[in-house]
XYZ file of C-alpha atoms in Angstrom:
294
model
C 0.000 0.000 0.000
C 1.254 3.465 -0.923
C 0.598 4.879 2.559
C 2.993 2.346 4.074
C 5.939 3.517 1.995
C 6.672 6.562 4.157
C 6.290 5.055 7.631
C 8.908 6.559 9.951
C 10.102 5.343 13.289
C 8.789 7.374 16.215
C 11.362 9.487 18.008
C 9.665 12.085 20.231
C 8.398 10.080 23.198
C 8.972 12.851 25.766
C 10.905 10.519 28.021
C 11.842 13.409 30.307
C 8.186 14.280 30.979
C 5.807 12.233 33.125
C 2.500 11.238 31.608
C -0.072 13.833 32.642
C -2.983 12.496 34.659
C -5.592 15.231 34.775
C -8.446 14.894 37.243
C -11.866 15.728 35.819
C -12.990 18.912 37.609
C -16.696 18.102 38.166
C -17.297 16.730 41.640
C -17.918 12.990 41.818
C -17.301 12.458 38.100
C -13.651 11.442 37.862
C -14.431 7.786 37.122
C -17.143 8.389 34.518
C -16.752 7.443 30.878
C -15.409 10.009 28.395
C -18.797 10.710 26.831
C -20.400 11.350 30.209
C -17.577 13.683 31.206
C -17.819 15.472 27.857
C -21.485 16.270 28.451
C -20.863 17.420 32.014
C -18.048 19.648 30.753
C -20.545 21.393 28.489
C -22.731 22.167 31.498
C -20.063 23.292 33.983
C -17.894 26.057 32.561
C -14.108 25.601 32.694
C -13.478 29.151 33.918
C -15.284 28.687 37.214
C -16.317 25.033 37.339
C -19.887 26.289 37.795
C -23.028 26.753 35.731
C -25.898 29.155 35.126
C -28.926 27.221 33.903
C -32.046 28.915 32.576
C -35.125 26.943 33.636
C -38.269 27.376 31.550
C -39.862 23.950 31.887
C -42.693 25.200 34.119
C -45.378 24.803 31.461
C -45.228 21.009 31.632
C -47.359 21.142 34.788
C -48.451 24.809 35.077
C -49.567 25.483 31.519
C -48.947 29.046 30.250
C -47.343 30.139 33.505
C -46.897 33.848 34.157
C -43.953 35.075 32.132
C -43.884 32.024 29.860
C -46.966 32.622 27.744
C -44.710 32.991 24.680
C -41.371 31.192 24.934
C -40.242 32.727 21.662
C -40.702 36.223 23.081
C -39.626 35.609 26.679
C -36.882 32.989 26.584
C -35.334 33.139 23.131
C -33.712 36.573 23.734
C -32.030 35.141 26.860
C -30.456 32.138 25.144
C -27.126 33.863 24.341
C -26.607 34.769 28.000
C -27.086 31.390 29.677
C -24.818 28.364 29.935
C -27.568 25.747 29.785
C -31.199 25.499 28.693
C -33.433 23.463 31.019
C -36.668 22.742 29.221
C -39.129 20.236 27.816
C -38.710 18.619 24.413
C -41.770 20.450 23.114
C -40.525 23.836 24.242
C -37.102 23.119 22.783
C -38.242 21.877 19.394
C -40.980 24.432 18.891
C -39.338 27.642 20.059
C -35.563 27.425 20.590
C -32.961 27.966 17.844
C -30.972 24.822 17.085
C -27.866 26.852 16.180
C -27.499 28.364 19.660
C -24.935 25.699 20.625
C -26.266 25.678 24.181
C -26.294 22.390 26.099
C -29.724 21.149 27.111
C -30.886 19.604 30.372
C -34.026 17.871 29.158
C -37.098 17.603 31.364
C -38.150 13.950 31.102
C -40.932 13.731 33.686
C -44.608 14.633 33.455
C -48.060 13.204 33.752
C -49.612 15.523 36.327
C -50.593 19.173 36.741
C -51.043 21.743 39.482
C -54.579 20.373 39.818
C -53.367 16.953 40.982
C -50.724 15.379 43.245
C -47.382 16.735 42.016
C -45.372 13.736 43.169
C -47.292 11.325 40.923
C -45.147 11.700 37.807
C -44.012 9.300 35.127
C -41.065 9.189 32.743
C -42.474 11.104 29.786
C -39.519 11.064 27.366
C -37.860 8.009 25.863
C -34.052 7.962 25.943
C -33.956 7.739 22.147
C -35.692 11.102 21.878
C -33.221 12.597 24.354
C -30.441 11.355 22.077
C -32.166 12.808 18.998
C -32.256 16.158 20.792
C -28.558 15.884 21.696
C -29.378 16.387 25.382
C -26.391 16.980 27.630
C -28.377 15.732 30.632
C -31.819 14.406 31.464
C -33.856 15.222 34.546
C -36.815 14.286 36.722
C -38.277 15.344 40.058
C -37.750 13.346 43.234
C -40.251 13.760 46.076
C -38.749 12.237 49.201
C -41.398 11.976 51.890
C -44.331 12.573 49.531
C -47.224 10.244 48.834
C -45.627 8.906 45.647
C -42.011 8.945 46.805
C -41.425 5.401 45.549
C -42.709 6.224 42.073
C -40.565 9.339 41.790
C -37.473 7.407 42.870
C -38.306 4.658 40.360
C -38.474 7.325 37.646
C -35.051 8.584 38.682
C -33.550 5.089 38.608
C -34.982 4.493 35.139
C -33.434 7.700 33.812
C -30.082 6.955 35.433
C -29.934 3.423 34.018
C -30.916 4.417 30.485
C -28.726 7.516 30.589
C -25.718 5.492 31.720
C -26.273 3.138 28.802
C -25.788 6.004 26.347
C -23.440 8.287 28.281
C -25.998 10.930 29.261
C -25.878 12.304 32.836
C -29.003 12.547 34.986
C -29.939 15.522 37.139
C -32.301 14.822 40.034
C -34.566 17.698 41.093
C -35.580 17.574 44.752
C -39.207 18.576 44.589
C -40.879 19.772 47.754
C -44.441 18.791 48.582
C -46.794 21.122 50.389
C -46.442 19.232 53.693
C -42.640 18.927 53.655
C -40.409 21.107 55.818
C -37.681 22.950 53.918
C -34.759 22.352 56.253
C -31.259 20.884 56.209
C -32.454 17.520 57.481
C -34.908 17.086 54.609
C -32.633 18.372 51.857
C -29.642 16.494 53.245
C -31.686 13.301 53.058
C -33.180 14.004 49.625
C -29.951 15.080 47.908
C -27.966 12.192 49.371
C -30.569 9.634 48.273
C -30.419 11.019 44.719
C -26.624 10.816 44.632
C -26.556 7.334 46.144
C -28.958 6.116 43.457
C -26.555 7.418 40.828
C -27.629 10.958 39.909
C -24.751 12.997 38.483
C -26.148 16.429 39.435
C -28.721 17.360 42.064
C -30.904 20.450 41.901
C -32.095 21.578 45.296
C -33.231 24.657 47.172
C -31.050 27.031 49.137
C -31.838 27.213 52.843
C -30.609 29.818 55.299
C -29.429 27.340 57.937
C -27.301 24.287 57.227
C -26.962 24.544 53.452
C -23.200 24.012 53.621
C -23.865 20.688 55.369
C -26.277 19.658 52.611
C -23.572 20.375 50.026
C -20.877 18.587 52.019
C -23.056 15.504 52.392
C -23.802 15.220 48.675
C -20.949 13.678 46.634
C -22.095 15.225 43.325
C -22.604 18.897 42.350
C -25.610 20.732 43.746
C -27.172 23.558 41.752
C -29.820 25.643 43.461
C -33.333 26.263 42.228
C -34.388 29.871 41.949
C -37.786 29.158 43.437
C -40.439 31.837 43.678
C -39.876 35.335 42.316
C -37.861 37.514 44.697
C -36.768 41.145 44.477
C -33.672 41.220 42.278
C -31.213 42.035 45.039
C -32.631 39.282 47.239
C -32.303 36.748 44.427
C -28.681 37.780 43.857
C -27.959 37.479 47.576
C -29.449 33.976 47.590
C -27.242 33.013 44.644
C -24.162 34.493 46.324
C -24.795 32.702 49.605
C -25.351 29.390 47.823
C -22.132 29.699 45.820
C -20.211 30.832 48.889
C -21.424 27.715 50.730
C -20.427 25.296 47.991
C -23.145 25.194 45.321
C -21.886 24.479 41.806
C -24.298 26.869 40.145
C -27.879 28.028 39.851
C -30.865 26.927 37.807
C -33.063 30.009 37.784
C -36.318 30.604 35.998
C -38.810 33.070 37.459
C -36.109 35.207 39.070
C -34.778 35.834 35.576
C -37.658 35.774 33.086
C -40.046 37.599 35.467
C -37.462 40.287 36.222
C -38.084 43.858 35.090
C -35.000 43.432 32.887
C -34.239 39.734 32.299
C -31.031 40.280 30.293
C -29.583 42.533 32.986
C -30.616 40.056 35.674
C -28.979 37.047 34.049
C -25.814 39.106 33.534
C -25.801 39.909 37.247
C -26.341 36.253 38.163
C -23.435 35.259 35.910
C -21.228 37.799 37.677
C -21.964 36.103 41.000
C -21.618 32.526 39.787
C -18.661 32.778 37.429
C -16.789 35.888 38.556
C -17.327 35.722 42.304
C -18.697 39.249 42.426
C -20.288 40.578 45.595
C -24.016 41.118 45.902
C -23.539 44.881 45.725
C -21.442 44.660 42.560
C -23.860 42.243 40.922
C -26.812 44.469 41.772
C -24.961 47.426 40.227
C -24.548 45.330 37.058
C -28.278 44.670 37.066
C -29.178 48.340 37.564
C -26.750 49.463 34.853
C -28.148 46.934 32.396
C -31.703 47.942 33.223
C -30.876 51.638 32.713
C -29.220 50.872 29.381
C -32.233 48.908 28.187
C -34.696 51.647 29.196
């Protein structure tokens, strides 16, 4: 064969340099396969090791929730400013640009609404469709202590097993039922159960007391949920406190798309998460962006 005629003996083996063994920077992921690590590396930015996710999956159980009546008008302008899109397959296919190059955390649970028991979900997306959508992670809610706890945990296990088969990480979302107490004991239990079952990321709520213990007790990254709409400075302070106490990022929805100036707000959140800016500095970024947009 012609391509064998010019084979040369190797000579530069770098014998004076040890082979580099680089630890994968995402917590709890050093032993994962290359494809799994590749997808996690899309989610967590190399500059900070953290992430800013934009959650707009609320319609799968709330319908046209306030601020999300038109995803094309509300969310699409924010796409360039986020690290990750967290959404349903319908919202993604129907309204989001495929050339945005943003990784997707795909909502894979459903089957209930605000009119019924929230913990009674099912796996609503087949893994093959997640692959077709090039999802970087898949996600479901977990309701520890709720009426249908077992079913929600079974959904999580199903996602983890099918995701592992194809190299797609799973994010567990610790849902909170109306009768559950939002404290360190509950979230420590819920996040640890998710990690022990094999979740690669856990989304949970920030709490004022004991959050650092929740993070320490969970061997995979925790990103915080934005929760209900707060005044902008309060939301930035929550993000700062969570990051300061060990969170690996935020997954905010209403505190961004319901803001008076969503682009300015997501810029301020990014300053906290990726640049380590103070609450005061981040709030100044928000106010400056809002003034510029006016």
